[in-house]
mmCIF file of C-alpha atoms and ligand atoms in Angstrom:
data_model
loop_
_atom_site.group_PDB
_atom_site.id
_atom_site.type_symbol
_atom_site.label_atom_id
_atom_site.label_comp_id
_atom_site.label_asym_id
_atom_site.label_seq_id
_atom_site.Cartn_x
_atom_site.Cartn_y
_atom_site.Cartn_z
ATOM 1 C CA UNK A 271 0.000 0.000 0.000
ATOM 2 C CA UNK A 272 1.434 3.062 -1.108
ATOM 3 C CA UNK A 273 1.236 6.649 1.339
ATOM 4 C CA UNK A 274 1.684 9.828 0.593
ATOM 5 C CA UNK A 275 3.870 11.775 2.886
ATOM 6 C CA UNK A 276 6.708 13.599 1.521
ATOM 7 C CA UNK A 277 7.391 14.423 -2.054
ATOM 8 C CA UNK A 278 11.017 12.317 -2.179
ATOM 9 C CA UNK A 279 8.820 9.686 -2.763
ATOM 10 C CA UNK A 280 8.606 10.359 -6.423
ATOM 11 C CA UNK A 281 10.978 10.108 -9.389
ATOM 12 C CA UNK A 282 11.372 12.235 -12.629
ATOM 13 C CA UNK A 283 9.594 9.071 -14.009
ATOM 14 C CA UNK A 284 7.045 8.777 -12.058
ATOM 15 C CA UNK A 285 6.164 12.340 -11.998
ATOM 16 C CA UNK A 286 5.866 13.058 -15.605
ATOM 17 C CA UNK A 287 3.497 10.294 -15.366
ATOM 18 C CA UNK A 288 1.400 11.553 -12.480
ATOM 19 C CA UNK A 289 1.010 15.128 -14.768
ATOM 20 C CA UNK A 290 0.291 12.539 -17.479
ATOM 21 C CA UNK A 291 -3.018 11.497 -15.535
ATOM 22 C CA UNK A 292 -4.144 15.470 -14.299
ATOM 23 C CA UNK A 293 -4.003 16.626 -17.898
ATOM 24 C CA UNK A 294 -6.312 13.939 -19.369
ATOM 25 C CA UNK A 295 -8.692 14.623 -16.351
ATOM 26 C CA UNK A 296 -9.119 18.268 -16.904
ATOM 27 C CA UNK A 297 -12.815 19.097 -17.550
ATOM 28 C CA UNK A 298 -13.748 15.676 -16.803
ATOM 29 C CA UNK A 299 -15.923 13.941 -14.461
ATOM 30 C CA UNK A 300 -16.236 9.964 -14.343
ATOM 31 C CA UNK A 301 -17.408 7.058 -12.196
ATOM 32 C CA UNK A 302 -14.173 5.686 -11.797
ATOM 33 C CA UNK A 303 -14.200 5.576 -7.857
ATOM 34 C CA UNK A 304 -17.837 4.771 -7.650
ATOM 35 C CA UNK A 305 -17.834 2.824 -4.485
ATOM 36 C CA UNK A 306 -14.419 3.915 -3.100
ATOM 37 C CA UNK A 307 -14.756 6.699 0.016
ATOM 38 C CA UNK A 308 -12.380 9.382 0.924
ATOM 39 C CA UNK A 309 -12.164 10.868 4.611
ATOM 40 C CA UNK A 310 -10.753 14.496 5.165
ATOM 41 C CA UNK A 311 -8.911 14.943 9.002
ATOM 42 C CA UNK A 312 -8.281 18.447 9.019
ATOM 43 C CA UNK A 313 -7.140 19.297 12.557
ATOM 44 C CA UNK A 314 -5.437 22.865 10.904
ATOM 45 C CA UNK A 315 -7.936 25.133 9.058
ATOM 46 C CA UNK A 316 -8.070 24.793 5.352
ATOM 47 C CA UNK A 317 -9.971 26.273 1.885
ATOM 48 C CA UNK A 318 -8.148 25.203 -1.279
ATOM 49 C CA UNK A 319 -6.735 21.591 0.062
ATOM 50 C CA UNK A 320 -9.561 19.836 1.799
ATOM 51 C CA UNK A 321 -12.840 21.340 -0.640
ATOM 52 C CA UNK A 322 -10.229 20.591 -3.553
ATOM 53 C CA UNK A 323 -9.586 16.528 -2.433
ATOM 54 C CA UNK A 324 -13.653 16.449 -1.692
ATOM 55 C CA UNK A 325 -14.309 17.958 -5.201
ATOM 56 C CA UNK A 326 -11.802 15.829 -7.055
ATOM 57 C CA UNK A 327 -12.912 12.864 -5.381
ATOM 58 C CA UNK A 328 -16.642 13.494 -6.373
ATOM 59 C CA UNK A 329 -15.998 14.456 -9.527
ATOM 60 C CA UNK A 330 -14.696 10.790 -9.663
ATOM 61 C CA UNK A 331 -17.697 9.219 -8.765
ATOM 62 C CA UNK A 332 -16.467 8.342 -5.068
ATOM 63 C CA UNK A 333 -18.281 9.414 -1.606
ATOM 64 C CA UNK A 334 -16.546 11.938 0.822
ATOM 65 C CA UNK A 335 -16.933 11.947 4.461
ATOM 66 C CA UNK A 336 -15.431 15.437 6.315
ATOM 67 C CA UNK A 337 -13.848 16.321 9.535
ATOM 68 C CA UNK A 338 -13.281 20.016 9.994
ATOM 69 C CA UNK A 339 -11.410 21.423 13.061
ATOM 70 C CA UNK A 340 -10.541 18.022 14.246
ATOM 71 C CA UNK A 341 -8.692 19.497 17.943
ATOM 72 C CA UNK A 342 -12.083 20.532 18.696
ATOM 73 C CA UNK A 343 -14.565 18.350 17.245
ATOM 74 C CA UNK A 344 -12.672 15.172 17.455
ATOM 75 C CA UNK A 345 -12.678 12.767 19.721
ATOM 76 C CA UNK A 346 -9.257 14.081 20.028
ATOM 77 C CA UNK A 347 -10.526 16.515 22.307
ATOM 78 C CA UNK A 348 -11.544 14.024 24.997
ATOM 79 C CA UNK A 349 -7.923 12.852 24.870
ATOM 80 C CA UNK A 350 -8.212 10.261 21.713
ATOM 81 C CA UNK A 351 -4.237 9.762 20.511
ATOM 82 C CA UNK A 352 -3.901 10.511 16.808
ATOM 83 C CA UNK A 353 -3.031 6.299 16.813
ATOM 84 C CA UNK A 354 -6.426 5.488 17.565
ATOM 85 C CA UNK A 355 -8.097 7.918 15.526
ATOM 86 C CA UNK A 356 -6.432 6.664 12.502
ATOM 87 C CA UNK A 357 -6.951 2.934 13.643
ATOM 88 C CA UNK A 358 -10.999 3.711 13.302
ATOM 89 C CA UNK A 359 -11.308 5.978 10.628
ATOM 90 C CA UNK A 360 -9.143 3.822 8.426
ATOM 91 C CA UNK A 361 -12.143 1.432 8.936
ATOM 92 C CA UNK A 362 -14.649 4.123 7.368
ATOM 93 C CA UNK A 363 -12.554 5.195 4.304
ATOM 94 C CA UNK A 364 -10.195 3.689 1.496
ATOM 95 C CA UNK A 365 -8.533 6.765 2.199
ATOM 96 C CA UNK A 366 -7.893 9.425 4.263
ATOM 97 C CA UNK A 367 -6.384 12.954 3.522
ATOM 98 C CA UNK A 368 -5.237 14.762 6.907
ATOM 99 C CA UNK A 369 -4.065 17.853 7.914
ATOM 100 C CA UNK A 370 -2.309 18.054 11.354
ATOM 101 C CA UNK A 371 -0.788 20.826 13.510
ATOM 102 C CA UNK A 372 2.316 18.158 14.424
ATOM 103 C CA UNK A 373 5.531 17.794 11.992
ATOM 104 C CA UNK A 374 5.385 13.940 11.290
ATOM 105 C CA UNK A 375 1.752 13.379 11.868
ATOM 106 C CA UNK A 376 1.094 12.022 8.328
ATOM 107 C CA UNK A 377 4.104 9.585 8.954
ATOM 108 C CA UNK A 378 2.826 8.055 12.334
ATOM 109 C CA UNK A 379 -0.631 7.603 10.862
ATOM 110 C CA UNK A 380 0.447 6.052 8.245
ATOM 111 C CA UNK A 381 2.391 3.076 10.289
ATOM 112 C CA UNK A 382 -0.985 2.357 11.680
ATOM 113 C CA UNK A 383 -3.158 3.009 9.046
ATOM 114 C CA UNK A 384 -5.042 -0.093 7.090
ATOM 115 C CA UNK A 385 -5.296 2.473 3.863
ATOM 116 C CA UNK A 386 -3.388 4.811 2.432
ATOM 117 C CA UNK A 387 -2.575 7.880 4.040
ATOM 118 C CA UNK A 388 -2.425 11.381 2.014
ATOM 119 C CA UNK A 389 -0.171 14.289 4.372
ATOM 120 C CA UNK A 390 -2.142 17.584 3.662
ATOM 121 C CA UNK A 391 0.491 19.863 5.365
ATOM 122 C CA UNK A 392 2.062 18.491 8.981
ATOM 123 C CA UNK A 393 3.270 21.009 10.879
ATOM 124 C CA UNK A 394 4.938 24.412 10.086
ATOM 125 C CA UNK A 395 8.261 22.294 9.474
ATOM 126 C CA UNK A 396 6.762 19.668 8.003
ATOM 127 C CA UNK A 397 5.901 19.114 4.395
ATOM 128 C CA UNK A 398 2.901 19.652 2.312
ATOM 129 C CA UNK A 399 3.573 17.766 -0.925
ATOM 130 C CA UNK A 400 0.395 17.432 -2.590
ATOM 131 C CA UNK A 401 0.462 21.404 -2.956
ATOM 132 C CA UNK A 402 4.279 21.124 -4.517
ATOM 133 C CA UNK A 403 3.110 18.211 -6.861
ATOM 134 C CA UNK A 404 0.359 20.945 -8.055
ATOM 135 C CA UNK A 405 2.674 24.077 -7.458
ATOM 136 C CA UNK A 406 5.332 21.658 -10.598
ATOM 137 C CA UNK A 407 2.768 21.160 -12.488
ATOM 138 C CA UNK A 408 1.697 24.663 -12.811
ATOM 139 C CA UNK A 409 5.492 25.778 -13.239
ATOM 140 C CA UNK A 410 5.737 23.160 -16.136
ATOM 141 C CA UNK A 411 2.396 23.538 -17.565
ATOM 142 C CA UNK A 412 3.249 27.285 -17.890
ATOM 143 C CA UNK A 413 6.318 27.776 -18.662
ATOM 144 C CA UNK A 414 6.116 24.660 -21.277
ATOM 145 C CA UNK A 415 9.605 23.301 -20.307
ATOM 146 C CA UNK A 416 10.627 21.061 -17.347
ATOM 147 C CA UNK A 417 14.117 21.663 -17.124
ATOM 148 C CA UNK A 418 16.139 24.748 -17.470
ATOM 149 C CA UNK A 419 14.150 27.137 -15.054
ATOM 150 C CA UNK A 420 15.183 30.167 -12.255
ATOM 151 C CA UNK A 421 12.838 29.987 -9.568
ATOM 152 C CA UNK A 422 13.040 32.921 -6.726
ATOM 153 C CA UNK A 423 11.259 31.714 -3.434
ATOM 154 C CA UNK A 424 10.333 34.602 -1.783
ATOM 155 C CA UNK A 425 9.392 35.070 2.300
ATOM 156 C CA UNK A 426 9.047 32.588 4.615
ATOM 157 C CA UNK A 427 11.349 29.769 3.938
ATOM 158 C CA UNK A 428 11.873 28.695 6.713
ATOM 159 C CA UNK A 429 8.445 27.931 8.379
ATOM 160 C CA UNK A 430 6.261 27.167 4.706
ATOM 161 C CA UNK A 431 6.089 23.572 4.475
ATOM 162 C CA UNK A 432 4.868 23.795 0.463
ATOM 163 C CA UNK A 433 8.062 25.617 -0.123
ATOM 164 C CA UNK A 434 10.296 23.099 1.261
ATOM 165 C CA UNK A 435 8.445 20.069 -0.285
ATOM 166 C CA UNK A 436 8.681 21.895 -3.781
ATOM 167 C CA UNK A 437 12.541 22.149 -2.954
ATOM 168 C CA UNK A 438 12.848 18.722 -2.602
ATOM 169 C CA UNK A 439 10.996 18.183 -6.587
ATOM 170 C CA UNK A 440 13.413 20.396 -8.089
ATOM 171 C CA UNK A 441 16.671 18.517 -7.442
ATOM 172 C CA UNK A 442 14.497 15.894 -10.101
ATOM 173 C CA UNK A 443 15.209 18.330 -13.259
ATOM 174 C CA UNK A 444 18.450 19.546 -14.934
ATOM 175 C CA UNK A 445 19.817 23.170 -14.593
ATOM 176 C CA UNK A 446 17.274 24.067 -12.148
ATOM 177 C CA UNK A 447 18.760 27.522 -10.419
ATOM 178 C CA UNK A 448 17.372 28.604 -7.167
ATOM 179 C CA UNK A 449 17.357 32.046 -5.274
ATOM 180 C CA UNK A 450 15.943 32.009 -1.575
ATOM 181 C CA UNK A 451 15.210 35.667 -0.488
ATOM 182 C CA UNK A 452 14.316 36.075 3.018
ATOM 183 C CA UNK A 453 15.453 37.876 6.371
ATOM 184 C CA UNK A 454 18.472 35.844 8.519
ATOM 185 C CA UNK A 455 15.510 35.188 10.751
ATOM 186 C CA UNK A 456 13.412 33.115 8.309
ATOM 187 C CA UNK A 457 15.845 31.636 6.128
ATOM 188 C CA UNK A 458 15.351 27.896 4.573
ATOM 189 C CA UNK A 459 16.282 25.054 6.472
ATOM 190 C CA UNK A 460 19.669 23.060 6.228
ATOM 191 C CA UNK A 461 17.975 20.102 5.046
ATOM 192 C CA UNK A 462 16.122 21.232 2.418
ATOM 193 C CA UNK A 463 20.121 23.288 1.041
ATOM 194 C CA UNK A 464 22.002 19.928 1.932
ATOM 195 C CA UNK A 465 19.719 18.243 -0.478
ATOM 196 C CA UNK A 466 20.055 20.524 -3.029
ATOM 197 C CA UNK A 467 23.657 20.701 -2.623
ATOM 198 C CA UNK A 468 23.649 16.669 -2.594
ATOM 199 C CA UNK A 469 22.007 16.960 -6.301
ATOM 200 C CA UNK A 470 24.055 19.535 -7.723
ATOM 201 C CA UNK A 471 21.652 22.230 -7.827
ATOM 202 C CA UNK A 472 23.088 25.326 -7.741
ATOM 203 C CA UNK A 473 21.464 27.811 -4.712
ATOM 204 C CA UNK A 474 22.077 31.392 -3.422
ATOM 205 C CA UNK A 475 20.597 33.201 -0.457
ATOM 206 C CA UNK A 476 19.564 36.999 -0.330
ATOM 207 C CA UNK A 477 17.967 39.622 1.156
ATOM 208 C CA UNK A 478 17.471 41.575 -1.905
ATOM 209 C CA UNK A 479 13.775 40.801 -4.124
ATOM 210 C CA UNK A 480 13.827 43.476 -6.100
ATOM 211 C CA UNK A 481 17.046 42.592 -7.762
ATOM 212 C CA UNK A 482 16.126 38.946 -7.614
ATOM 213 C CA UNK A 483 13.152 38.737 -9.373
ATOM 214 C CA UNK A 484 14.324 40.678 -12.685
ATOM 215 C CA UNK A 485 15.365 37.482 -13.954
ATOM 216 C CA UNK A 486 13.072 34.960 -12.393
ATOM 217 C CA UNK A 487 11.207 32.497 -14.578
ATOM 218 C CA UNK A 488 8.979 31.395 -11.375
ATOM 219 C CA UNK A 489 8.707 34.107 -8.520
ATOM 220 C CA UNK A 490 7.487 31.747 -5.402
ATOM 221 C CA UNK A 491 5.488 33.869 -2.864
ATOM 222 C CA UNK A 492 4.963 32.922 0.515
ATOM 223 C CA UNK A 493 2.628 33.688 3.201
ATOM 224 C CA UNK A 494 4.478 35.528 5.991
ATOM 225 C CA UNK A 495 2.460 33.202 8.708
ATOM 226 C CA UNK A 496 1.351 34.010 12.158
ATOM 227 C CA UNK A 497 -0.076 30.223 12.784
ATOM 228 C CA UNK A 498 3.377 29.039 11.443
ATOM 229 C CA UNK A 499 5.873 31.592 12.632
ATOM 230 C CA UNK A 500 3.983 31.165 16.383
ATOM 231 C CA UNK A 501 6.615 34.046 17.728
ATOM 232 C CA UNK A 502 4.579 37.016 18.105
ATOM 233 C CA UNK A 503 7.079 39.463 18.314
ATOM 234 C CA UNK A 504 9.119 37.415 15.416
ATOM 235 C CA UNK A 505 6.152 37.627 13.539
ATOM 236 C CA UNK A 506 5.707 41.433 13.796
ATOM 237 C CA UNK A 507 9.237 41.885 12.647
ATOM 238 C CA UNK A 508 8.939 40.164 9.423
ATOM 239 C CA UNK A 509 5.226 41.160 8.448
ATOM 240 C CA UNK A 510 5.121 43.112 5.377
ATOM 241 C CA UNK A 511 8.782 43.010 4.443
ATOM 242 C CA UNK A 512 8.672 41.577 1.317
ATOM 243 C CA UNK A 513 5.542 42.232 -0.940
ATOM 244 C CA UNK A 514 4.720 42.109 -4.997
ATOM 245 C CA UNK A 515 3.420 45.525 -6.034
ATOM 246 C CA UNK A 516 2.554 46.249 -9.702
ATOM 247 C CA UNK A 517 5.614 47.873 -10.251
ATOM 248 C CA UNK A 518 7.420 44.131 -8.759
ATOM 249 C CA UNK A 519 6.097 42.036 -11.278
ATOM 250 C CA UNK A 520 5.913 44.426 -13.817
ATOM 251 C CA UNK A 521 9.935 44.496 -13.456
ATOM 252 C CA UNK A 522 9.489 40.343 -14.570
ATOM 253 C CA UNK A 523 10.494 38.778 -17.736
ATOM 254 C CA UNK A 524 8.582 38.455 -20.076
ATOM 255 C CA UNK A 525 6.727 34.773 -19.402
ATOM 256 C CA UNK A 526 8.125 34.732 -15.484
ATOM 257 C CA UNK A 527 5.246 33.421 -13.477
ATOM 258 C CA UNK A 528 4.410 34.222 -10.132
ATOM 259 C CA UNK A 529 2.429 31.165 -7.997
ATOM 260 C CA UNK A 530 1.266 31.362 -4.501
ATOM 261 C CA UNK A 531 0.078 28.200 -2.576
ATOM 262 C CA UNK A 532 -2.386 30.903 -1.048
ATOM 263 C CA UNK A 533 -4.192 31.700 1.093
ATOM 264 C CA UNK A 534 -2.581 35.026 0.175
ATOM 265 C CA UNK A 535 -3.084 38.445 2.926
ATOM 266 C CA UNK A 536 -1.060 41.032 1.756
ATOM 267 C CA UNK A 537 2.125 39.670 0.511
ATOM 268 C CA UNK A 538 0.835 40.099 -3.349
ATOM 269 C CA UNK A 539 -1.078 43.342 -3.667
ATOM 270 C CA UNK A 540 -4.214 42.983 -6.051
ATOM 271 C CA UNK A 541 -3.464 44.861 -8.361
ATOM 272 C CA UNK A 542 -0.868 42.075 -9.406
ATOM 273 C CA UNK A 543 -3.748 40.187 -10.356
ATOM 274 C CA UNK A 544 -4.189 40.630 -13.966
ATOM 275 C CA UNK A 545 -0.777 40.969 -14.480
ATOM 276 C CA UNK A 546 0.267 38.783 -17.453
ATOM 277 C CA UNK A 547 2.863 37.122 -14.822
ATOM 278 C CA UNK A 548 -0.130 36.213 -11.832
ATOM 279 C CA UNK A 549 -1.281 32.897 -12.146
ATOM 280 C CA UNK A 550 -1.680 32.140 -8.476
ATOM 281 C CA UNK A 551 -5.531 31.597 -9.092
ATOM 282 C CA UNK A 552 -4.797 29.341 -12.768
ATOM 283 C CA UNK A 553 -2.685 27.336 -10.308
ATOM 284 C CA UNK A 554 -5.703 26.327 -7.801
ATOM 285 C CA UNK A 555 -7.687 24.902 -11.109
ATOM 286 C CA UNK A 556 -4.557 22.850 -11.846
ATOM 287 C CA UNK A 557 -4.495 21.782 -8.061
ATOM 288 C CA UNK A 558 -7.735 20.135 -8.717
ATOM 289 C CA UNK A 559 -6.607 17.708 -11.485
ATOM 290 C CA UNK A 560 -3.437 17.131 -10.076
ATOM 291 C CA UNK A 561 -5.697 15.753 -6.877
ATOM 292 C CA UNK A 562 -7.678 13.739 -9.517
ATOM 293 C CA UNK A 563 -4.530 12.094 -10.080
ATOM 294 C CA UNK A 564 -3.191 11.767 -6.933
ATOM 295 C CA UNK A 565 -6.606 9.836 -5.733
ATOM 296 C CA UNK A 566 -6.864 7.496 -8.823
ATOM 297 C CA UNK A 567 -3.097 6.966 -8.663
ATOM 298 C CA UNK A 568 -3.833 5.512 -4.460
ATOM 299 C CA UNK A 569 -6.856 4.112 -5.191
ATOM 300 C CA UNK A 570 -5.919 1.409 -7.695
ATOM 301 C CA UNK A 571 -4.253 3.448 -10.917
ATOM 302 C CA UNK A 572 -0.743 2.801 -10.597
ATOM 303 C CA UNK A 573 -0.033 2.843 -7.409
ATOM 304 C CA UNK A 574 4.061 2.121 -8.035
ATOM 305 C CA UNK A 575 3.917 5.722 -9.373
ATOM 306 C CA UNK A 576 4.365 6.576 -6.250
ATOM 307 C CA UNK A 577 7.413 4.957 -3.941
ATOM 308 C CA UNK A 578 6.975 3.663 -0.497
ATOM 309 C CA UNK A 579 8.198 6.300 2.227
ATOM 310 C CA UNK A 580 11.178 5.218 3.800
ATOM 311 C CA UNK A 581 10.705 5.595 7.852
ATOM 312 C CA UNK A 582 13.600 7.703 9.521
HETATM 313 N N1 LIG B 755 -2.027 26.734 2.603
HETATM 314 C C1 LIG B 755 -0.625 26.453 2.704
HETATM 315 C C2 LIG B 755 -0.348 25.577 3.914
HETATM 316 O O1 LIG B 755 -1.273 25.242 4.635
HETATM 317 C C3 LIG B 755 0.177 27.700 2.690
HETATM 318 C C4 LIG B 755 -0.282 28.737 3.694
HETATM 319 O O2 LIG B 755 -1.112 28.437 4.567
HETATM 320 O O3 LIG B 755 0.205 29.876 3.588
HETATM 321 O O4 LIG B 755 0.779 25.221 4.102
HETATM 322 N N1 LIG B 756 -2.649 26.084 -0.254
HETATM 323 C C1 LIG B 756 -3.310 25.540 0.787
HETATM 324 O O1 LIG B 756 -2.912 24.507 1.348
HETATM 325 O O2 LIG B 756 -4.469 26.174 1.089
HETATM 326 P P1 LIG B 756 -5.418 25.841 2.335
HETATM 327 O O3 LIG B 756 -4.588 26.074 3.569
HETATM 328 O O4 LIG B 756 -6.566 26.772 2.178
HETATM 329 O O5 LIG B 756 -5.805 24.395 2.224
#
């Protein structure tokens, strides 16, 4: 049985064919999961990742059944371990999609879960790899090329779990450059660089967007995140240090994208919005079919596409 919990899991191979499956699923809706159920555990809040698995599994044909706020209306709140919780609900659903406040939630469910396990976000340290398996697709998709790309991540590094499981991706494709531009304070983790470094793919740090993004093909905007950051005081520091005006993305290549995992508060201002470069909101359609594929790829398409996670 295959989970889904970090995005080394997957090869060049295997993704090409995952992007494969979205793209023939766009615009569709079938019956191929008539039968099969999906349950959503989302003990963080969430918009785009938990509506987006429920629609993509319904426009499959399969049933959905929904836990919102889980610390509170769990049974987690009378003191139920995350163990157990997994242990039943794994008995309701074929599979379950879950969102947790704790880095390596999605891991320890999975060792005691009967199907497979999806990890919508764990933690602020975490990962969150079915947003970087949409956030690649979008990159590809627009840009029309896999390999040879600049991408400028932008913010908080350092606690932005969809930025460090898109790092991870990128060490898959050739002459992939990467600028981080952050404060000291929220710069990425040494994991995330000694991977990079381990694949050859050349990184620099800076403090300095504006200079950054001039030649960008893919500016990467984070949230600056008061749930994630959890330091208030850290959290008022870096607030509203680095955000996209017009005159920011109108200083972009022509073609350079700018994506967003949103939800976005002020870090891209909207006037940016119908900027040739904003395709933050293109990107959320994309998310859908790339969840398509994710759920037909667990629940029976080719489930080698993705590789067993390795324990640490
Ligand atoms: N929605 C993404 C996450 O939950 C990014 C964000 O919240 O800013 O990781
Ligand atoms: N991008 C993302 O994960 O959005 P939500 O937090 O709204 O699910």
């Amino acid at each position: 049985m295959s989970h889904l919990i970090e995005t080394q899991q997957f090869t060049r191979g295997s993704l090409t064919e995952l992007f494969k499956l979205a793209s023939s699923l766009e615009g569709k809706r079938n019956d191929s999961l008539k039968g099969k159920i999906m349950a959503a555990l989302f003990y963080q809040p969430s918009t785009r990742t938990r509506l987006s698995f429920e629609s993509a599994m319904l426009r499959l044909g399969g049933g959905v059944i929904t836990m919102e706020n889980g610390g509170e209306s769990s049974s987690q709140s009378k003191g139920e371990t995350l163990e157990d919780s997994i242990k039943v609900v794994s008995q309701y659903a074929d599979v379950i999609v879950m969102r947790h406040n704790e880095v390596g939630a999605a891991a320890r469910a999975a060792v005691v879960s009967k199907v497979p396990i999806v990890n919508a976000g764990d933690g602020n340290l975490g990962q969150h790899p079915t947003q970087a398996l949409l956030d690649l697709y979008t990159i590809q998709r627009e840009l029309g090329r896999e390999d040879d790309i600049h991408i400028v991540f932008v913010g908080n590094l350092k606690y932005y779990r969809s930025a460090r499981s898109l790092s991870y991706l990128l060490s898959k494709y050739k002459n992939i450059r990467v600028t981080f531009v952050s404060s000291p304070e929220l710069r990425m983790d040494n994991d995330v660089k000694e991977h990079l470094k381990e694949n050859n793919v050349h990184f620099e740090e800076t403090e300095d967007m504006n200079a950054a993004v001039q030649n960008a093909d893919v500016l990467y905007q984070t949230r600056i995140a008061k749930d994630f950051i959890k330091d208030d005081k850290e959290y008022e520091k870096q607030k509203g240090r680095y955000i996209i005006t017009r005159a920011v993305a109108d200083s972009m290549k022509k073609g350079a994208i700018i994506i967003h995992p949103l939800p976005r508060v002020d870090e891209i201002e909207p006037e940016v919005d119908d900027s040739p470069h904003a395709v933050y909101f293109r990107q959320v359609g994309y998310g859908l079919i790339v969840r398509m594929a994710i759920l037909k790829t667990l629940l029976g398409e080719d489930k080698k596409l993705i590789r067993a996670h390795r324990r640490k």
